[in-house]
Tab-separated table of C-alpha atoms and ligand atoms in Angstrom:
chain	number	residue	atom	x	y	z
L	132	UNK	CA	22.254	-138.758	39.172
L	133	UNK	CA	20.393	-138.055	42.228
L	134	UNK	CA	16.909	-137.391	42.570
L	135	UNK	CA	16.513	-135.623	45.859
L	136	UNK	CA	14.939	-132.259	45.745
L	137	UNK	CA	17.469	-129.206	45.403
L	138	UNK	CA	17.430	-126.440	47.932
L	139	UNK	CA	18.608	-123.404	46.149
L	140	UNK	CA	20.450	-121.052	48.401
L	141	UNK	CA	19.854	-123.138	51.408
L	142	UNK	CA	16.403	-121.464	51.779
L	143	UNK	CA	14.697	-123.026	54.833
L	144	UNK	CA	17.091	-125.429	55.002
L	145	UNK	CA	17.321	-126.551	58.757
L	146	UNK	CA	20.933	-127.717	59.024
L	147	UNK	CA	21.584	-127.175	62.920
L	148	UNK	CA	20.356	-126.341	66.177
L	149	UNK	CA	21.546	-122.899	67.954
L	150	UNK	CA	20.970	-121.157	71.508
L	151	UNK	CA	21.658	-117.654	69.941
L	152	UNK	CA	18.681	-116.305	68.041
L	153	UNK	CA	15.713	-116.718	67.721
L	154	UNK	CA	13.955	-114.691	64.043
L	155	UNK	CA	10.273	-115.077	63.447
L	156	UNK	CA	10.464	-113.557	59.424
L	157	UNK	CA	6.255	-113.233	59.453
L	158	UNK	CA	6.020	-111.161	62.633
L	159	UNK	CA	9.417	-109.448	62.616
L	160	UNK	CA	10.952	-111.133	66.028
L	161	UNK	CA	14.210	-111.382	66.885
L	162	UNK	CA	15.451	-111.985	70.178
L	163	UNK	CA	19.099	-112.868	71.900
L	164	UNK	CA	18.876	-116.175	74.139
L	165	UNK	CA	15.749	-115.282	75.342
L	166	UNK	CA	16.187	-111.242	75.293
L	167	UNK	CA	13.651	-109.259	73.105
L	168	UNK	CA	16.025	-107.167	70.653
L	169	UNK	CA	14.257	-104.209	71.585
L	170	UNK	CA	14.791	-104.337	75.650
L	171	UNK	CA	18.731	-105.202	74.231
L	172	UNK	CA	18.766	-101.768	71.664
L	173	UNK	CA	17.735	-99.847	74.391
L	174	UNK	CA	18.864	-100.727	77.388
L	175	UNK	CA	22.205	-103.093	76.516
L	176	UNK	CA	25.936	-102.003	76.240
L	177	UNK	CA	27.574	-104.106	73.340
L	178	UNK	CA	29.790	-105.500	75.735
L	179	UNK	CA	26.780	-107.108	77.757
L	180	UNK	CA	25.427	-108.628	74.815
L	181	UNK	CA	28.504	-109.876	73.714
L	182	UNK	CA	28.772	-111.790	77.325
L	183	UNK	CA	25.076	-112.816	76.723
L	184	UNK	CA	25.897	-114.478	73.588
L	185	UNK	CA	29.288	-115.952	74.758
L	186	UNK	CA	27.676	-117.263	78.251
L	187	UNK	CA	24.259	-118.099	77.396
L	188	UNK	CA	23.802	-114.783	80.490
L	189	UNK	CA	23.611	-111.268	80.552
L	190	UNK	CA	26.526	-110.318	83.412
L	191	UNK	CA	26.085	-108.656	86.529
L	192	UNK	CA	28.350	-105.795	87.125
L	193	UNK	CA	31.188	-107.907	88.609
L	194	UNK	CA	31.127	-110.189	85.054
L	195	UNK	CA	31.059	-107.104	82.772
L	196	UNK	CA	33.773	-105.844	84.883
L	197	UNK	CA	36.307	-108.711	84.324
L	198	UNK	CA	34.511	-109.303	80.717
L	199	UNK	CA	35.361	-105.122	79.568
L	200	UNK	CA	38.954	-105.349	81.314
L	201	UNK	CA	39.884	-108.347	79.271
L	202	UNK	CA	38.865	-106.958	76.183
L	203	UNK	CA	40.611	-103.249	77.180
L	204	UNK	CA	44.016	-105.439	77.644
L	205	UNK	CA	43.764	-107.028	74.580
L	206	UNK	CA	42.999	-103.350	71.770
L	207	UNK	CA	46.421	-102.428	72.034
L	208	UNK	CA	48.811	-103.827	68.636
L	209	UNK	CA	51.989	-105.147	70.068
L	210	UNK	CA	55.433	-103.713	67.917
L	211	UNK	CA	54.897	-106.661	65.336
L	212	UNK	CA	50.794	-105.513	64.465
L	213	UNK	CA	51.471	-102.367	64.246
L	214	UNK	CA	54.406	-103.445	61.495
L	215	UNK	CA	51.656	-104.986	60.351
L	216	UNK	CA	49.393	-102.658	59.715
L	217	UNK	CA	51.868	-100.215	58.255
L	218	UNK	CA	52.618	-103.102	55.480
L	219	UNK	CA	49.171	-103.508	54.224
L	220	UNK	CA	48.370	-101.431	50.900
L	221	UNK	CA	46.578	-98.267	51.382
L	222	UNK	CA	44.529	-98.906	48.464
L	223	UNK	CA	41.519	-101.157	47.948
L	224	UNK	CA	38.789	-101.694	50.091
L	225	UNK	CA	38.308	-102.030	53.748
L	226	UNK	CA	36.874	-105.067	53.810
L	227	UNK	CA	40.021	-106.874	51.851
L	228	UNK	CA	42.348	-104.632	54.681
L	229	UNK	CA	40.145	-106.178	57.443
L	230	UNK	CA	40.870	-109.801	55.966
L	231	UNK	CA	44.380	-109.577	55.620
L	232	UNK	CA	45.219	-107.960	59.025
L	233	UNK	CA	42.932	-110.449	60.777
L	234	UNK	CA	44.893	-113.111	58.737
L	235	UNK	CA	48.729	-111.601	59.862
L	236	UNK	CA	47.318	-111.020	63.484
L	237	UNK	CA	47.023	-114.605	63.636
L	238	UNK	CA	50.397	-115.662	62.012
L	239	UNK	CA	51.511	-112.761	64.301
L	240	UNK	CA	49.591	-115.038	67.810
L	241	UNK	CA	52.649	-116.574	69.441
L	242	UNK	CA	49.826	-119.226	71.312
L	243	UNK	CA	48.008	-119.925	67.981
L	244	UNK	CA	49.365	-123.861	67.137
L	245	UNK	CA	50.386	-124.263	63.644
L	246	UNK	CA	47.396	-126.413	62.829
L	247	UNK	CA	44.779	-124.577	64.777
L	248	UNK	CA	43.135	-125.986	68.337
L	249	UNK	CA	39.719	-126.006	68.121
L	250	UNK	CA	38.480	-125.790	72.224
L	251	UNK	CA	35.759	-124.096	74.041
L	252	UNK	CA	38.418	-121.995	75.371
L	253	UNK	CA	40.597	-121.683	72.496
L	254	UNK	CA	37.541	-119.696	70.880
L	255	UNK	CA	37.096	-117.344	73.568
L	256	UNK	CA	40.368	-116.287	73.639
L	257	UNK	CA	40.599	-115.693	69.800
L	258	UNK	CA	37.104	-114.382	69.859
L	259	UNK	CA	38.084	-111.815	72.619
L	260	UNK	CA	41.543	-110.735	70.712
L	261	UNK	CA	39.800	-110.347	67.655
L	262	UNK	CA	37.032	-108.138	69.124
L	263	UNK	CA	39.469	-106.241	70.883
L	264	UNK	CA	41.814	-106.027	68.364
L	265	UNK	CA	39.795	-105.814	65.033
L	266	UNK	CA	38.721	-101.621	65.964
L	267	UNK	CA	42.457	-100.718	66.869
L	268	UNK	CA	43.305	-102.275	63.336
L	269	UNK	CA	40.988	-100.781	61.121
L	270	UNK	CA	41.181	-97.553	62.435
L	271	UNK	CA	44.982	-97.624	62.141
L	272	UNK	CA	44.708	-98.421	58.546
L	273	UNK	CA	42.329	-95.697	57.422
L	274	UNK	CA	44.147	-93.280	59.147
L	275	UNK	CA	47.529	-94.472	57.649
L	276	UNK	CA	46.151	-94.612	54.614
L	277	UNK	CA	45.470	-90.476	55.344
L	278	UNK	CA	48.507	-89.826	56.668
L	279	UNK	CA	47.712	-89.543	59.934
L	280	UNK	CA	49.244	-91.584	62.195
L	281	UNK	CA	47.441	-94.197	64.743
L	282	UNK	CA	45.347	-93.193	67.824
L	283	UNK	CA	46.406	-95.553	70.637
L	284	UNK	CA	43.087	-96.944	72.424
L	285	UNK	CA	41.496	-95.158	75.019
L	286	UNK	CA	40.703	-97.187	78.525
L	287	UNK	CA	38.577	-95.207	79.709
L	288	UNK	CA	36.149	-95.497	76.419
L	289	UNK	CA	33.627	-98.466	76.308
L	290	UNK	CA	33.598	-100.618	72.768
L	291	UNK	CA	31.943	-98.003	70.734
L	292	UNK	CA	32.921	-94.928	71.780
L	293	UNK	CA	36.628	-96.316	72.153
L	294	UNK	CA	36.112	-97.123	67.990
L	295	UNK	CA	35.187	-93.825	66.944
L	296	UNK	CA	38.043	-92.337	68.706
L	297	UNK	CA	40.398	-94.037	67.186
L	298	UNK	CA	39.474	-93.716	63.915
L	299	UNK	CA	38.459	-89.325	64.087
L	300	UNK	CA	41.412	-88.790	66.739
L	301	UNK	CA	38.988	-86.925	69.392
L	302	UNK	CA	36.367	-88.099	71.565
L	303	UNK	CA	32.927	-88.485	70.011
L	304	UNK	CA	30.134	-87.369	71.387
L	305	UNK	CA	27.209	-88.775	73.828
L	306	UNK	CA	24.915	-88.725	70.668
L	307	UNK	CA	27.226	-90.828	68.316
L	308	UNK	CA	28.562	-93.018	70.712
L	309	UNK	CA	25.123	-93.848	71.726
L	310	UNK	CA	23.820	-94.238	67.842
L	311	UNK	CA	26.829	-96.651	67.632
L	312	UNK	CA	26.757	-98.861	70.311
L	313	UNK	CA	22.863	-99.375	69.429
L	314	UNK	CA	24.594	-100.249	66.188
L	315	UNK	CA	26.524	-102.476	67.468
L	316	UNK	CA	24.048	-104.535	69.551
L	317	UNK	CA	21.573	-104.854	66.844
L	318	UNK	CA	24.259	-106.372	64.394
L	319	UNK	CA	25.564	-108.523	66.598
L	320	UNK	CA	23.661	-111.540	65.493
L	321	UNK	CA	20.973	-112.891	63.394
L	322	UNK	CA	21.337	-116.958	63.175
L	323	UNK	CA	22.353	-118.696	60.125
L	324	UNK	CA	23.463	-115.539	57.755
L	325	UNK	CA	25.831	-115.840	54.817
L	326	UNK	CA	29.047	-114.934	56.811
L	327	UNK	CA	28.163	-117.023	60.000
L	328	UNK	CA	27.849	-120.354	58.109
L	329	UNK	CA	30.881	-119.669	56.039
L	330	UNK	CA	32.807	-119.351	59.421
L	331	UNK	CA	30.543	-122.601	60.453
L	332	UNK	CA	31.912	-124.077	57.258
L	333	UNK	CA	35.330	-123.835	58.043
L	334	UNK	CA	35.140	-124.786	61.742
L	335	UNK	CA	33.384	-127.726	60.749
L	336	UNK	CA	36.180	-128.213	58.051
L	337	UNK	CA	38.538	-128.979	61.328
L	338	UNK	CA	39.826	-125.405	60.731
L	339	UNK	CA	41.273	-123.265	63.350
L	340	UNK	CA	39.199	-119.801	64.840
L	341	UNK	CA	41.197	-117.363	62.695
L	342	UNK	CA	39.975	-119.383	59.480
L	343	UNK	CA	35.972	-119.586	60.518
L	344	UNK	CA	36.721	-115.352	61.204
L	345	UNK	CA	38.278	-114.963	57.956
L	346	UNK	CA	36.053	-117.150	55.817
L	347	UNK	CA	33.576	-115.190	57.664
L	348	UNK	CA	34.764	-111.584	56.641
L	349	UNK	CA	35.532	-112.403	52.775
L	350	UNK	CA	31.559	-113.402	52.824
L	351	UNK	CA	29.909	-110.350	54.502
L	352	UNK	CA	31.630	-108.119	51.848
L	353	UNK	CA	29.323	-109.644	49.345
L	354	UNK	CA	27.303	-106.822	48.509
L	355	UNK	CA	23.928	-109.062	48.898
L	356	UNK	CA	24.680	-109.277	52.499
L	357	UNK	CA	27.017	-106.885	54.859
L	358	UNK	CA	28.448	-105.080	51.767
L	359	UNK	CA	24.373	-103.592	51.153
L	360	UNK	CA	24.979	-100.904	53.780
L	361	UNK	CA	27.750	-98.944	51.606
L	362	UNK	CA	25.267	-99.449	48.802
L	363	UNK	CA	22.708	-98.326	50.389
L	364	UNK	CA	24.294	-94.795	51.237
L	365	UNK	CA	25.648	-94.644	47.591
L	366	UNK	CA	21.898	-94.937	46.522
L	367	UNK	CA	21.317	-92.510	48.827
L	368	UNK	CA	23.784	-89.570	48.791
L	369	UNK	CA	22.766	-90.352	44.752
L	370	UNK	CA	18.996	-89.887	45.097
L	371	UNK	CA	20.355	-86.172	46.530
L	372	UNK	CA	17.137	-85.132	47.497
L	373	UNK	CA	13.864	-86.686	48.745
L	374	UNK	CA	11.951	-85.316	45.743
L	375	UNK	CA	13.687	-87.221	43.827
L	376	UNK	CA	13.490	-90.995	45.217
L	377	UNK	CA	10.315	-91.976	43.480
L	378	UNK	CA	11.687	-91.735	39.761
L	379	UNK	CA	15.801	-92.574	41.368
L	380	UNK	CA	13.871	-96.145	41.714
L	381	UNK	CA	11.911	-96.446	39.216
L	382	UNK	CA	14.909	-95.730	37.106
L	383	UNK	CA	16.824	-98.760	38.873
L	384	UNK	CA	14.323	-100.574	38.634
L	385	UNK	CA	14.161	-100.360	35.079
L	386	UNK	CA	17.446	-100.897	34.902
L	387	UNK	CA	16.485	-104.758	36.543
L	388	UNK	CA	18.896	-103.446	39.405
L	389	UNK	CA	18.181	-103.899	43.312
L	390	UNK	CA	17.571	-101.514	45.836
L	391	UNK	CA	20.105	-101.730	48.396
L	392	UNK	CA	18.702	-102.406	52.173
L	393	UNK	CA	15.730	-103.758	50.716
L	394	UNK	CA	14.456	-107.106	51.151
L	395	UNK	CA	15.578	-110.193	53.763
L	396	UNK	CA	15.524	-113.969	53.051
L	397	UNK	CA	14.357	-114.596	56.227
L	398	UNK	CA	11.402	-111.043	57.386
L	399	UNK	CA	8.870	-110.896	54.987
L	400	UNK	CA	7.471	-107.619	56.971
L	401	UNK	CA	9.911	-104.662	58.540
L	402	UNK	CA	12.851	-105.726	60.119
L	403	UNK	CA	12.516	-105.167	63.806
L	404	UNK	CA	15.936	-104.355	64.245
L	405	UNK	CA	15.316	-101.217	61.476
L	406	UNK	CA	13.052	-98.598	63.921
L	407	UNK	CA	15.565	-98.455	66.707
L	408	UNK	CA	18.541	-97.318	63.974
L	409	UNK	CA	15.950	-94.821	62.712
L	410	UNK	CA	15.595	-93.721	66.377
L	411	UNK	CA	19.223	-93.250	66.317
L	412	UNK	CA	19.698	-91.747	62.942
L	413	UNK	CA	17.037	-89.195	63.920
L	414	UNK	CA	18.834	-88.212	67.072
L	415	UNK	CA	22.127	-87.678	65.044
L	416	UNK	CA	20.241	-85.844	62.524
L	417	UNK	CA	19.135	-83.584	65.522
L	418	UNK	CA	22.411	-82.507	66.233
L	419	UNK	CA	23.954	-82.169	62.566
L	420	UNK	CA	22.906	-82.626	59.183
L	421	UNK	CA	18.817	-84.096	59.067
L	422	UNK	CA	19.313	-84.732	54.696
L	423	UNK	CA	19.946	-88.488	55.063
L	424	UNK	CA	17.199	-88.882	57.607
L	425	UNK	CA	14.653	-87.402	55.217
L	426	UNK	CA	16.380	-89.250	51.660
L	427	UNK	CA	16.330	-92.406	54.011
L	428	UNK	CA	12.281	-91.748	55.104
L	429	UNK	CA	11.807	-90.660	51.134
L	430	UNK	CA	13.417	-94.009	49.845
L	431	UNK	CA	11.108	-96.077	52.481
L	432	UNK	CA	8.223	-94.578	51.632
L	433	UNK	CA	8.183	-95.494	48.160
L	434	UNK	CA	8.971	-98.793	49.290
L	435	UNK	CA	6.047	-99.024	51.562
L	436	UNK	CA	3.824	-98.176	47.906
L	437	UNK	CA	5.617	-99.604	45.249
L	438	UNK	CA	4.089	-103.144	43.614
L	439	UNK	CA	7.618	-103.921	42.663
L	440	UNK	CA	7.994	-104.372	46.505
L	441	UNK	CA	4.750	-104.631	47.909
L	442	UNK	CA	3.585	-107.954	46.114
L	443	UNK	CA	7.222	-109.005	46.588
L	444	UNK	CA	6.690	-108.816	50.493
L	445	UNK	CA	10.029	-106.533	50.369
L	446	UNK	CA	10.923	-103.883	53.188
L	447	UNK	CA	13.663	-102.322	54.516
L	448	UNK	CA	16.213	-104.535	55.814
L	449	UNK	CA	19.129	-103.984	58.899
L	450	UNK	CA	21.255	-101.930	56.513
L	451	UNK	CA	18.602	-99.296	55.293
L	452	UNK	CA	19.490	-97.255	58.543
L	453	UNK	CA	22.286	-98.711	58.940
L	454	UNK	CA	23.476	-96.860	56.583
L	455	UNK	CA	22.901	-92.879	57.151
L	456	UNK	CA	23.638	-93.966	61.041
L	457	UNK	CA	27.300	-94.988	60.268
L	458	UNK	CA	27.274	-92.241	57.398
L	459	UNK	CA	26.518	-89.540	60.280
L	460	UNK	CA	29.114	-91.165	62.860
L	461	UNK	CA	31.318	-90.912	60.353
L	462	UNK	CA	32.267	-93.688	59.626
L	463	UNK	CA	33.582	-93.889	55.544
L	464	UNK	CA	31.967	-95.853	53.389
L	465	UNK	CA	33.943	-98.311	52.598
L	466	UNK	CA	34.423	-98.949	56.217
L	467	UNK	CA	30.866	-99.227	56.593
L	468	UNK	CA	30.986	-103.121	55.967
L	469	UNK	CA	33.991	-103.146	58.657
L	470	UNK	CA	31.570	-101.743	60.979
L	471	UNK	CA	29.184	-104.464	60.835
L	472	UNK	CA	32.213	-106.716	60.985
L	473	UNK	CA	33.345	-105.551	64.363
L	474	UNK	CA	29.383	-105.752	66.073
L	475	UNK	CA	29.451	-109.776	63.983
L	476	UNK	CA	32.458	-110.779	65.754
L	477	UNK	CA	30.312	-111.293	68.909
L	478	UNK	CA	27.555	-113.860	66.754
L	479	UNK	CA	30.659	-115.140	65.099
L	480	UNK	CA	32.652	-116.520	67.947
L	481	UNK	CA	29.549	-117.841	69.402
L	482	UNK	CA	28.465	-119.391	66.802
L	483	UNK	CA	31.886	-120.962	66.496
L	484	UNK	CA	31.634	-122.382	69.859
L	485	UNK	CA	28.316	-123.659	69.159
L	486	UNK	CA	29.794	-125.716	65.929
L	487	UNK	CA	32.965	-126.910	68.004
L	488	UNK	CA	30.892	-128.209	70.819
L	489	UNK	CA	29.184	-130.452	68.567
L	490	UNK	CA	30.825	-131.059	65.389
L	491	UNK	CA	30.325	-132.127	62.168
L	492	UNK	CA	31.317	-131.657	58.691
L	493	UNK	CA	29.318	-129.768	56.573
L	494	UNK	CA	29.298	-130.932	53.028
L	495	UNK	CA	26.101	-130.837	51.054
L	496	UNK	CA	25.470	-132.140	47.395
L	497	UNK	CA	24.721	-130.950	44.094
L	498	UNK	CA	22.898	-132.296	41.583
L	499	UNK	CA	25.194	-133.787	38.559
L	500	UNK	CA	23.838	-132.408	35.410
L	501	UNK	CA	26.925	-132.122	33.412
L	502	UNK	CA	27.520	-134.524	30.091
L	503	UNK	CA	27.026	-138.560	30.349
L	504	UNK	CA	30.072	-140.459	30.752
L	505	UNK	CA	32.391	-140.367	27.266
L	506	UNK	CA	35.737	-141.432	25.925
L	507	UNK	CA	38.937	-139.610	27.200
L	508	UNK	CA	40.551	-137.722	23.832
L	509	UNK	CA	44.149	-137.359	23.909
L	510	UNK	CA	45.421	-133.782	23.124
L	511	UNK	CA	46.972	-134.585	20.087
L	512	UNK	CA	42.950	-135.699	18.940
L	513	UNK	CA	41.471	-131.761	20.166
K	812	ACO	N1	15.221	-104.662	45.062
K	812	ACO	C1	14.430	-105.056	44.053
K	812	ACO	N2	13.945	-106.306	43.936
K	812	ACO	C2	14.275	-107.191	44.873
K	812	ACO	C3	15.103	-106.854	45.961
K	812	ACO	C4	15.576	-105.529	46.024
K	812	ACO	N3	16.358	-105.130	47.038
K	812	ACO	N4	15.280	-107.934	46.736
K	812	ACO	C5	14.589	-108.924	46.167
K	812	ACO	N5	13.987	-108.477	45.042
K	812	ACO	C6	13.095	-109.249	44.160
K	812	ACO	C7	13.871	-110.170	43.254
K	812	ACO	O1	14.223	-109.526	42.051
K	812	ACO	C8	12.882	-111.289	43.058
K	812	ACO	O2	11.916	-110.858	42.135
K	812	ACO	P1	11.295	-111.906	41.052
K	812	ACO	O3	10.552	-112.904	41.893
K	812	ACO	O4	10.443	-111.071	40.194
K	812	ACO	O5	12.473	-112.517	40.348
K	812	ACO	C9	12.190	-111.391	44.407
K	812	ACO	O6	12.303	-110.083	44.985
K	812	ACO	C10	12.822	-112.422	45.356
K	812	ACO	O7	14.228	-112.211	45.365
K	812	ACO	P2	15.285	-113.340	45.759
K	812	ACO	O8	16.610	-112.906	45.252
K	812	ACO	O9	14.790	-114.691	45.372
K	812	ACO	O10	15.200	-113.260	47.350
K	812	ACO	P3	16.303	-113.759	48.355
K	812	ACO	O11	15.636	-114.186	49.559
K	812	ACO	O12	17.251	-114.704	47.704
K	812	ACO	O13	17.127	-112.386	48.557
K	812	ACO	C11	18.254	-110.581	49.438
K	812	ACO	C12	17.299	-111.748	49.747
K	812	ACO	C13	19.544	-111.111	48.830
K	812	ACO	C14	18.601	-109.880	50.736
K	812	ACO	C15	17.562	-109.587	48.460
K	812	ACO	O14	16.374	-109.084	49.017
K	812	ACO	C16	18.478	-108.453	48.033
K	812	ACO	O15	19.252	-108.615	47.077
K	812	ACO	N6	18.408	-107.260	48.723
K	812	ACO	C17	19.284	-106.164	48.402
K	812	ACO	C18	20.648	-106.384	49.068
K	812	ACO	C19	20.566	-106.184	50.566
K	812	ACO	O16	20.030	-105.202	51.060
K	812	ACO	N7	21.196	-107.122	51.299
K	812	ACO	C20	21.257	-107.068	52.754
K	812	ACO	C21	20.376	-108.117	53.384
K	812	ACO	S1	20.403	-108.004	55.152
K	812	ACO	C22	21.897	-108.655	55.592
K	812	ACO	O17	22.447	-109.485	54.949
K	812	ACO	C23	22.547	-108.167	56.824
């Protein structure tokens, strides 16, 4: 039996060196190679931060140019994804629809070889199919699943806007597709998460760029992690008023349950990501319905009071906003989770480069507490 210390859950475990970015947890920092999150939420186009984290450089014009023309070739299905998409069940979750169409587009990828390449370039060009592709395929599914029938991609329409489109059938408007692409830039990425290490896992496994995607979308379901933002609404649209927030959580939390959004392994104060979604929740509640704004506000006032939180150094997280943003895009909820997949794709794929260009399997231990050594007994003996 060994004797080293255990590290449950990883927790300040320091298993790799990265480029991508940098989180101070005490003082609520996060930046992108070098860029402050909050110059990126306000000034960045997904698409430029995607090329930041990709290149290690945010483009010029010419770069984003070539960089948003790639990905605009690459969102239509061809004959065989669309098939596809028409053969996944209409039931269950988005998140499980997600997995398997990302898993038949790459059985479907007539340049994927059968055991995988694992190149610099290999995970650019699955990275930049996948981000393309991954909004044209779950938009196609939930309307499918309505009856309605698919909304080709529109050109002209940058990354977020396009999204919307595609899933409401008209063109959103400035408002939304604003509130979204801030969305998407702030999700992008955040270092060593659950679903980034499971796709490190697998890439350091040998496995091909599909795999470190897909092990990478089973984990951010998990409702400690990317599924907390449909949660979070639920909470929300249950609490029903802002009146009623303070005893909603005092209930739950004598019920021992969580609050959804709350809470980060990593920031110990607000997360810095969370004031530029309010910004963006606030101008969509502007220009439609203000209720989840105010529940939202309600919900984080009490947690800005409460002991349970307080002493526990507990605040809202990235999906606190999150939530009532992609609620009033309208996005449904149990999209919400696909959401933050399509903004992760850009931390995924570079984190998967990062793991290919220096590789090594990642295998950890665990302690062996089970029973001593003891005599085999046959079955007849049971
Ligand atoms: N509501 C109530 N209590 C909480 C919450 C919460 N949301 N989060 C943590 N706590 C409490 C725990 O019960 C524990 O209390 P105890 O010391 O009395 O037992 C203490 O705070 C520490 O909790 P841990 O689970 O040890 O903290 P950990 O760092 O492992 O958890 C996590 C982080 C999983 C995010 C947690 O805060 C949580 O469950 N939050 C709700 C789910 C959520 O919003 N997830 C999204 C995170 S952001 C992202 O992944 C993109």
């Amino acid at each position: 039996m060994t004797t080293a210390p255990t590290a449950r859950g990883l927790e300040n475990v320091v298993i790799t060196s990265s480029k991508l970015s940098a989180i101070n947890g005490t003082a609520g920092e996060l930046s992108y190679v070098g860029y402050n999150i909050h110059d990126l939420a306000e000034r960045a186009s997904f698409e430029e931060v995607c090329y930041l984290l990709w290149h290690g450089e945010l483009p010029n014009a010419e770069q984003l140019n070539a960089f948003t023309a790639q990905l605009v070739a690459e969102r239509a299905l061809s004959a065989e994804e669309a098939a596809l998409v028409r053969s996944v069940p209409s039931s269950g979750h988005g998140m499980d629809a997600l997995r398997t169409l990302v898993s038949g587009v790459a059985q479907l990828d007539p340049a994927l070889e059968s055991m995988g390449a694992q190149s610099q370039a290999e995970a650019e060009r699955v990275g930049t199919r996948l981000l393309a592709k991954m909004p044209t395929l779950i938009a196609a599914w939930d309307r499918l699943r309505h009856d309605k029938e698919p909304v080709a991609p529109d050109p002209k329409l940058g990354h977020a806007a396009n999204f919307l489109y595609m899933l409401h059938g008209e063109r959103p408007g400035d408002t939304a597709a604003r509130a979204f692409n801030t969305y998407l830039v702030l999700l992008a990425e955040h270092g060593l998460n659950a679903s980034t290490f499971a796709g490190r896992v697998a890439i350091g496994a040998g496995a091909d760029v599909y795999c470190g995607i897909v092990a990478a979308i089973a984990t951010l379901k998990g409702v400690l992690h990317g599924g907390a933002n449909q949660k979070a609404m639920e909470t929300f649209l249950a609490i029903g008023t802002p009146d009623n927030a303070a005893p909603f959580i005092d209930a739950l939390l004598g019920r021992h349950e969580r609050l959804m959004g709350v809470g980060h392994r990593i920031y110990k104060v607000e997360d810095p990501r969370a004031r530029h979604l309010r910004a963006a929740v606030e101008a969509l509640g502007r220009e439609g319905d203000p209720r989840p704004q105010a529940i939202a506000d309600a919900v984080a006032q009490v947690v800005a009071e409460h002991p349970r939180f307080t002493e526990r150094k507990l605040a809202p997280n990235v999906e606190f906003y999150s939530a009532p943003l992609l609620y009033m895009a309208g996005v449904p909820l149990d999209l919400f989770t696909c959401a933050f997949a399509l903004s992760r794709m850009a931390g995924w794929t570079a984190h998967i480069r990062e793991q290919i260009a220096d590789n090594r399997l990642i295998r950890p231990k665990a302690d062996y507490v089970g029973p001593a050594p003891r005599a085999f007994v046959p079955l007849a003996e049971r």
